[in-house]
Coordinates of C-alpha atoms in Angstrom, one line a residue:
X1 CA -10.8 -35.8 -6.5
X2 CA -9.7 -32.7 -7.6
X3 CA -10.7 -31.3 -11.4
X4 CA -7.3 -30.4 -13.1
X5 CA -6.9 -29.1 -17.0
X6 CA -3.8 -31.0 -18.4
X7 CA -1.9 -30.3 -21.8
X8 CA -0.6 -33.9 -22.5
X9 CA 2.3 -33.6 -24.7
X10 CA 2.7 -37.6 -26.2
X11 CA 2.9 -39.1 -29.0
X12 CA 2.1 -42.5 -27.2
X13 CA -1.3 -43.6 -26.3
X14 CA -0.7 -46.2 -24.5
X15 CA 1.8 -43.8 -22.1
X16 CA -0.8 -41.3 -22.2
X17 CA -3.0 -43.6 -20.8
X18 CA -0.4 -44.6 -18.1
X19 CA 0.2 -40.3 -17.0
X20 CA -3.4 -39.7 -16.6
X21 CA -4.2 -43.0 -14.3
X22 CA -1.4 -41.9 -12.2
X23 CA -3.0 -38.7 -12.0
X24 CA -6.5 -40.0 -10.9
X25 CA -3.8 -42.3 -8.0
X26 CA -3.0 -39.0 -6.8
X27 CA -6.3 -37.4 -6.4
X28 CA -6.8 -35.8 -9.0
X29 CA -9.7 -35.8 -12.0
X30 CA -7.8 -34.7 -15.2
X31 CA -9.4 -33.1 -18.1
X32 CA -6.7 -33.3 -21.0
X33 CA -5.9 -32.8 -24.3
X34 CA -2.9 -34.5 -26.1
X35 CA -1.0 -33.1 -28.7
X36 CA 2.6 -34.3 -30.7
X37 CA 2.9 -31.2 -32.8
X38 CA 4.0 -27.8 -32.6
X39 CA 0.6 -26.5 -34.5
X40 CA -1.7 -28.9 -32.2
X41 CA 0.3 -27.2 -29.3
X42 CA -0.1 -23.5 -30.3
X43 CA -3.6 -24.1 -30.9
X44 CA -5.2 -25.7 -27.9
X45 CA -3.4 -23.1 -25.8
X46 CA -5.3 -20.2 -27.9
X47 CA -8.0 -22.0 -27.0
X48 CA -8.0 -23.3 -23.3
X49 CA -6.2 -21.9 -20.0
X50 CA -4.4 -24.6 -18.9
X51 CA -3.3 -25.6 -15.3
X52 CA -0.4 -28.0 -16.3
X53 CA 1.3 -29.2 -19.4
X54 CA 3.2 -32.6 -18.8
X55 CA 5.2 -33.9 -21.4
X56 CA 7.3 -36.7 -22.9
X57 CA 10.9 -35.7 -23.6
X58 CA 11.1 -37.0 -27.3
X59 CA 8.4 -37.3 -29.9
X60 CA 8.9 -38.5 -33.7
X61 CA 8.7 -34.7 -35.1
X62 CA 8.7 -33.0 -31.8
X63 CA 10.0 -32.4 -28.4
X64 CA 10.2 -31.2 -24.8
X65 CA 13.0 -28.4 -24.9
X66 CA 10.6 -26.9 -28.5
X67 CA 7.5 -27.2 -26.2
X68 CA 8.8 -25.5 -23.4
X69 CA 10.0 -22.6 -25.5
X70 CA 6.9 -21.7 -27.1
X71 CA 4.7 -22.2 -23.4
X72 CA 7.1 -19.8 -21.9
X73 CA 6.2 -17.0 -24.9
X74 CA 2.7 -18.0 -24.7
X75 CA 2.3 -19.1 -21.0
X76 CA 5.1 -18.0 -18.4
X77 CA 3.9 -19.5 -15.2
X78 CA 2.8 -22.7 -16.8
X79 CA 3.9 -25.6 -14.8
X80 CA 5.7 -28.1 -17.1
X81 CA 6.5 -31.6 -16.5
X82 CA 8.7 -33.7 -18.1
X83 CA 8.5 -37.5 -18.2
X84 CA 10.7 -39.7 -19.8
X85 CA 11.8 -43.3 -20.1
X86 CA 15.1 -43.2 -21.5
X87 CA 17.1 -39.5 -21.0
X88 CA 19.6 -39.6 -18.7
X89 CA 20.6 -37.3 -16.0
X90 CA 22.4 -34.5 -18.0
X91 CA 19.7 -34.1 -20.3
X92 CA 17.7 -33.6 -17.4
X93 CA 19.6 -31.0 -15.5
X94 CA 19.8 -29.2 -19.1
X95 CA 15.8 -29.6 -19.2
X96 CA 15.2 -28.3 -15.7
X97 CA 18.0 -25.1 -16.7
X98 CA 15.5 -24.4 -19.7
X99 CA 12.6 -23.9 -17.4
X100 CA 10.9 -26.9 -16.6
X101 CA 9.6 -27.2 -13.2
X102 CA 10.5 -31.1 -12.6
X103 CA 11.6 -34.2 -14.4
X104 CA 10.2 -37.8 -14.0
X105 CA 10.6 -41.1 -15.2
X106 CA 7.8 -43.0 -16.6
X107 CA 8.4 -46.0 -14.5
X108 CA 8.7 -43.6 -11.6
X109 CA 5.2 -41.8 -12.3
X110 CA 3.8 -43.2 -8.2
X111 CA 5.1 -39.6 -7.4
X112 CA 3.4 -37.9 -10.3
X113 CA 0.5 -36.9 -8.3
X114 CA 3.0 -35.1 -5.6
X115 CA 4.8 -33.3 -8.0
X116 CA 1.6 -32.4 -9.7
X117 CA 0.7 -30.9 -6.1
X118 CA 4.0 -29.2 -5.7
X119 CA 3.8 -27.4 -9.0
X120 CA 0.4 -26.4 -8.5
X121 CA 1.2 -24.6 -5.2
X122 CA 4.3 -22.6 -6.5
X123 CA 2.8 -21.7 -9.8
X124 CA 0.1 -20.3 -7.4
X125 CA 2.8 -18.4 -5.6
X126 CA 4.8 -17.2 -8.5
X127 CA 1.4 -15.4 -9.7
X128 CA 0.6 -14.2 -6.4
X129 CA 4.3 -12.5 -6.2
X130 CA 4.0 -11.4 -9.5
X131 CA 0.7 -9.4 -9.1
X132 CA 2.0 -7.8 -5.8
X133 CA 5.6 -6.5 -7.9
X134 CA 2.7 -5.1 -10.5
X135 CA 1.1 -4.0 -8.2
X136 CA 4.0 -2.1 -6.2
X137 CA 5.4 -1.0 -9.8
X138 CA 1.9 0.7 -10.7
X139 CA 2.2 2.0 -7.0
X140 CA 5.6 3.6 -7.8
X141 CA 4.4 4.9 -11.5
X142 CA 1.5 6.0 -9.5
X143 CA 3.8 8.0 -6.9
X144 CA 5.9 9.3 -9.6
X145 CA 2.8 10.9 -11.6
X146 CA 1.7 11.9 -8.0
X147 CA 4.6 13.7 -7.3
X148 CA 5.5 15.6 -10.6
X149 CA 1.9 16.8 -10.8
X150 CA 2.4 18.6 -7.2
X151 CA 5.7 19.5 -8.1
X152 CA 4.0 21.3 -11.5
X153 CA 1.2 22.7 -9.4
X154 CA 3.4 23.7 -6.7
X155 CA 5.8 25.5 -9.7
X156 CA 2.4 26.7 -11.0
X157 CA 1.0 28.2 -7.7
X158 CA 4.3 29.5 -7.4
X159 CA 4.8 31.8 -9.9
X160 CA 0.8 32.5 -10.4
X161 CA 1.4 33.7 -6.6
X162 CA 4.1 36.6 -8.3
X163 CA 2.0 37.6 -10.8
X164 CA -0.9 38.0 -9.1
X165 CA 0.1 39.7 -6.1
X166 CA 2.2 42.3 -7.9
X167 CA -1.3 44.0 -9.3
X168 CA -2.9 43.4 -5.9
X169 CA -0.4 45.1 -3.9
X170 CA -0.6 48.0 -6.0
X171 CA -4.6 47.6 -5.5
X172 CA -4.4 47.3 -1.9
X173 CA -1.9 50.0 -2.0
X174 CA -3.7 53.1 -4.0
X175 CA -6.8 51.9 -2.1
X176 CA -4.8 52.4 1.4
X177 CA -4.0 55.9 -0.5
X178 CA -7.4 57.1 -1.3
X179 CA -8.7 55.9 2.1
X180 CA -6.0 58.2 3.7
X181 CA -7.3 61.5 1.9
X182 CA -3.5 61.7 0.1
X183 CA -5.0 61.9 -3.4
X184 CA -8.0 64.2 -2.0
X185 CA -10.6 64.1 0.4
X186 CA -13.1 61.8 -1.0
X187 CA -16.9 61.9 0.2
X188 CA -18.6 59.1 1.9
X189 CA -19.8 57.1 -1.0
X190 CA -16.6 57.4 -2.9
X191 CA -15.2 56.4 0.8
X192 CA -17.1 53.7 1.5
X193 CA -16.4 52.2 -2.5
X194 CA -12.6 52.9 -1.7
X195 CA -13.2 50.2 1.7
X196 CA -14.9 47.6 -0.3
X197 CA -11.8 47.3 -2.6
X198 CA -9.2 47.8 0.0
X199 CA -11.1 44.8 2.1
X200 CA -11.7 42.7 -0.9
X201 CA -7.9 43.2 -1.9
X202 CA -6.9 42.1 1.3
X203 CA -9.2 38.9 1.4
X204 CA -7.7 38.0 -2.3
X205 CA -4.5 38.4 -1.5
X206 CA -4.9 36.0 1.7
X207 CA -6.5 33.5 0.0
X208 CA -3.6 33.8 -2.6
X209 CA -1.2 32.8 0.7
X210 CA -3.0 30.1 2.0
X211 CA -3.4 28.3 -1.1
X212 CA 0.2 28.6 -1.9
X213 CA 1.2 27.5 2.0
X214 CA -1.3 24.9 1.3
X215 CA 0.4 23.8 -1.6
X216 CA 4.0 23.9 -0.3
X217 CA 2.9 22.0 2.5
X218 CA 1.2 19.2 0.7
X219 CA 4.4 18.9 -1.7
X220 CA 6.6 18.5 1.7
X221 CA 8.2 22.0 0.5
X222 CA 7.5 24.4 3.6
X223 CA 10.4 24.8 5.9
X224 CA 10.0 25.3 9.2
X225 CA 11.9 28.0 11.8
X226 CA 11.8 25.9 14.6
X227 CA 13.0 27.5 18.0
X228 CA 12.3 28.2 21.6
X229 CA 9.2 30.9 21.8
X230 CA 7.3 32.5 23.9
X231 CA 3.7 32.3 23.0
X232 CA 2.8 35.8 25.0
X233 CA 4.2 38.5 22.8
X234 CA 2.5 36.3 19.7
X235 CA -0.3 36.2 21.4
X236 CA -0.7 39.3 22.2
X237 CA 0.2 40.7 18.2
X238 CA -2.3 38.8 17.2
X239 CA -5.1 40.1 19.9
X240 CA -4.1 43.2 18.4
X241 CA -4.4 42.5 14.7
X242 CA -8.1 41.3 15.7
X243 CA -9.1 43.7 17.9
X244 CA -10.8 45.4 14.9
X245 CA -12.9 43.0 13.6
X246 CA -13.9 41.9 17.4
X247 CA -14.9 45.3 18.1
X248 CA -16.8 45.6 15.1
X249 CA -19.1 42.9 16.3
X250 CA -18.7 43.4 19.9
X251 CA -16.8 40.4 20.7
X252 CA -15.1 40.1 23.6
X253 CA -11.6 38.9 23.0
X254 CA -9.6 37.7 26.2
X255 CA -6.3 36.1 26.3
X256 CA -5.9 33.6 29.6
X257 CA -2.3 32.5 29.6
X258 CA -0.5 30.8 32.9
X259 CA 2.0 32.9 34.4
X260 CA 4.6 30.8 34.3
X261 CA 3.9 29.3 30.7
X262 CA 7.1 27.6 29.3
X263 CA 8.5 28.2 25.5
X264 CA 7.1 26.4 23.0
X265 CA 9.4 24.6 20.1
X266 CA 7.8 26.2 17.3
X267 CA 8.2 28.5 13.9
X268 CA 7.4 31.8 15.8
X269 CA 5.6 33.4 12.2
X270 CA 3.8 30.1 11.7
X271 CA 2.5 30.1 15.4
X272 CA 1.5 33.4 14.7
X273 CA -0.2 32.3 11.7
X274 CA -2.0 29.3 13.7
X275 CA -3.3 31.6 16.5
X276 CA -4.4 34.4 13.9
X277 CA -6.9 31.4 11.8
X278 CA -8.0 29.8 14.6
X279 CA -9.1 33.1 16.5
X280 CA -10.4 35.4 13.5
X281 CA -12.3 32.0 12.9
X282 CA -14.0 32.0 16.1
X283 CA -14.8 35.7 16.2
X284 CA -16.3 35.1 12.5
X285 CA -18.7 32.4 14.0
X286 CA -19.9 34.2 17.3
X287 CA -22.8 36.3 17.2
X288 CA -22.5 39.9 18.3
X289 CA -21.7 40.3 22.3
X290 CA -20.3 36.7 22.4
X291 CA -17.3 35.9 24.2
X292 CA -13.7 34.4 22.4
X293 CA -10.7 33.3 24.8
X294 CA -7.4 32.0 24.1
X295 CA -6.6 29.7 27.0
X296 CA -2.8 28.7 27.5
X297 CA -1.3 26.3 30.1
X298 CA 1.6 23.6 30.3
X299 CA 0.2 19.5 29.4
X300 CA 3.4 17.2 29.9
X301 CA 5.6 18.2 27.8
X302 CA 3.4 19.9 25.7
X303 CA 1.4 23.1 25.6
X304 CA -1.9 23.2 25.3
X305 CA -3.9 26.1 23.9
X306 CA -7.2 26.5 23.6
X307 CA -9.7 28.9 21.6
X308 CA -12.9 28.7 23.1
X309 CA -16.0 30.5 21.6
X310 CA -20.1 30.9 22.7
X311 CA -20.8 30.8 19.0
X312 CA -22.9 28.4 16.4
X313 CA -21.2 25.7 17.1
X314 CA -20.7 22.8 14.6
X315 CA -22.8 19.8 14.1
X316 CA -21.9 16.7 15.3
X317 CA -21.9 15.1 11.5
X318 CA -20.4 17.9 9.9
X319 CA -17.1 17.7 12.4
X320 CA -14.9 15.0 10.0
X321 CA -15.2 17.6 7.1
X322 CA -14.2 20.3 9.4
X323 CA -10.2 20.3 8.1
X324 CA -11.3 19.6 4.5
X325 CA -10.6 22.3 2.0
X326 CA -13.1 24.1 0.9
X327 CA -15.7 23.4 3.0
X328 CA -18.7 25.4 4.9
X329 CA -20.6 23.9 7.6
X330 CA -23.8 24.1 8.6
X331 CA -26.4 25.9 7.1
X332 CA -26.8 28.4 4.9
X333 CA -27.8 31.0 7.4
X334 CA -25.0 30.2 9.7
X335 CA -22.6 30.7 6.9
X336 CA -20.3 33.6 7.1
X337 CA -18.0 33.1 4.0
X338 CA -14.7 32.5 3.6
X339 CA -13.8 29.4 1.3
X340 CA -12.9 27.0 4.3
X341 CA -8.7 26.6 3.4
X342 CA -8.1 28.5 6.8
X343 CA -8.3 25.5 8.7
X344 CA -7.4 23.1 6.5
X345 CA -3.9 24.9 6.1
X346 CA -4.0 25.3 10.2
X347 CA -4.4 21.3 10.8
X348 CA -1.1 20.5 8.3
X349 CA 1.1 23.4 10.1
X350 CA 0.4 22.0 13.7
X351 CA 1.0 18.9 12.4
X352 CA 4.3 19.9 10.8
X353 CA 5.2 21.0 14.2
X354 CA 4.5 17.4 15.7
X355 CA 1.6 18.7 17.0
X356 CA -1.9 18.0 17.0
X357 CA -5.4 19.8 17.1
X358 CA -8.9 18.4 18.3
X359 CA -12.4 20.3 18.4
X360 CA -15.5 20.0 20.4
X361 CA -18.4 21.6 19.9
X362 CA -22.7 22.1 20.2
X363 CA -25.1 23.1 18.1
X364 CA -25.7 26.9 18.9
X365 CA -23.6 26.5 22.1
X366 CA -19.9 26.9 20.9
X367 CA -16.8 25.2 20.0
X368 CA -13.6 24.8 21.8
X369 CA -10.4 24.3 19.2
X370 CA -7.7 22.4 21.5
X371 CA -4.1 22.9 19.9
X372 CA -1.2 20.5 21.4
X373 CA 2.3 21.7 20.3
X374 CA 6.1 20.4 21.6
X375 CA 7.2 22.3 24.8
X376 CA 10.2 23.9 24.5
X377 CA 13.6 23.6 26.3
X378 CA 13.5 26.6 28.1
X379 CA 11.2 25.7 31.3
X380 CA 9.1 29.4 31.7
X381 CA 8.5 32.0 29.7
X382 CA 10.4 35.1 30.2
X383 CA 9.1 37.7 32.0
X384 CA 10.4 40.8 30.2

């Protein structure tokens, strides 16, 4: 037998008597509560969750069409069940228009039990349905918050990227001046001042960039140049850009590319960018006389590059934060600055190329950084 809560709406006891053993016929064990009024009504739903409310069509100083209004303020999803002995069959398609959920007989209540069943299973479903349209409206509301936040950080980043590079420009600017001797020779403590705010200027005003690339990116703002390149003269800028800060801590920086390399389909600047984060990150990370390499060669239709470094290498559990932002790995010692957004902001721009980017490394042996990105259509490189 299965335990059902029923709101009995009759006025007769003896019919009352007649709905609950045809209940108990159809399996179930009914706990009920009957009520002829509009007050009894209104209070035992305040005061119990019912599963069912079956009713009699016409009572001395109520009826089924008043009950059903007030359980549909009160109760929505509340099966209701009328049961009758003398309305005929417009009354009853008026009844089932109002909202109840089936009409019976009382000298047809065999099938009481079956309906009972029925009613159950779709009031089940109509709840079900209506959680999951909450839930996919509070999903929406939740997307729409989502996306005007980015869009007011995005705005935000935006123009706090204009004001704030305006000063540093002139920073790195006057600093690029007094470096050069054009205001004066300057001595070597005033020379070596004048180097920690040109360097520092220039940090700032990266990290100014990649947050607000970072940010375009994650607001699905930051267009793409897509076209045929050749990786080679990029390549090669790059080398050149880094060749400083290699030198400076005598790392060997080699670039291996096949001969007969084909374009690839990419945003020639942002390749540039790509090629500039991944390296200047592996020279950061190798100790002095190490060994970086840019490796370069044709995988399908792909091309597959890879930065290889005899560095610190990563630990194993601190690879799945590697493309977080603002993250440093490893410890303390092994840190060499830097606020992590670097290769966070490298992950999403291969990716926005349909491309993808793994890493393996060791513990104090290395890490190689293996960047797949779309082959272009022209099959080789030129050779200019």
């Amino acid at each position: 037998m299965v335990a059902l809560r029923v709101l009995l709406l009759e006025d007769d006891e003896s019919d009352a008597l007649l709905v609950l053993r045809a209940l108990k016929n159809g399996g179930y064990e009914p706990t009920h509560r009957r009520v002829y009024t509009r007050e009894a009504l209104l209070q035992a739903l305040r005061e119990v969750e019912w599963e069912i409310v079956i009713s009699d069509y016409s009572m001395p100083s109520f009826d089924a069409p008043s009950a059903l209004a007030i359980i549909r303020e009160h109760a929505p999803e509340l099966p209701f069940i009328i049961v009758s002995g003398t309305v005929g069959e417009a009354v009853t398609v008026q009844a089932i228009k109002a909202g109840a959920h089936d009409y019976l007989m009382k000298d047809r209540l065999a099938r009481l039990g079956v309906s009972v069943e029925r009613e159950l299973r779709e009031a089940e479903e109509r709840k079900r349905i209506k959680a999951a349209q909450s839930t996919a409206r509070e999903a929406l509301r939740e997307k729409e918050r989502a996306e005007a936040a980015s869009s007011a950080k995005s705005s935000f980043l935006a123009h706090m990227s204009h004001e704030l590079r305006t000063p540093l420009n002139a920073i790195i600017g006057f600093s690029e001046l007094l470096e050069q001797g054009i205001a004066g020779e300057l001595n070597d403590k005033q020379g070596e001042y004048v180097n920690y705010v040109l360097s520092s200027g220039r940090y700032l005003l990266g990290l100014i960039t990649d947050i607000l690339d970072l940010s375009k990116v994650e607001a699905g703002r930051l267009e793409l140049s897509i076209e045929d390149t050749d990786l080679e003269p990029i390549a090669q800028h790059v080398e050149s850009s880094l060749t400083p800060l290699a030198s400076k801590k005598h790392v060997a920086l080699e670039l291996e590319l096949d001969s007969e390399l084909p374009t690839l389909h990419a945003d020639p600047m942002r390749l540039q960018q790509i090629l500039y984060n991944l390296l200047s990150n592996a020279i950061k990370f190798t100790p002095e006389n190490g060994r970086v390499s840019l490796r370069a060669r044709p995988a399908g239709r792909m091309i597959e590059l890879a930065v290889i470094d005899n560095g610190v290498g990563i630990r194993k559990e601190d690879l799945p934060k590697l493309f977080r932002e603002f993250e440093q790995l490893g410890a303390a010692e092994a840190r060499r600055g830097g606020t992590g957004l670097g290769l966070a902001l490298t992950k999403r721009l291969i990716e926005l190329h349909h491309g993808s980017i793994e890493v393996e490394s060791a513990l104090g042996q290395g890490s190689t950084f293996t960047v797949r990105l779309p082959m272009g259509a022209a099959e080789t490189r030129s050779s200019a």
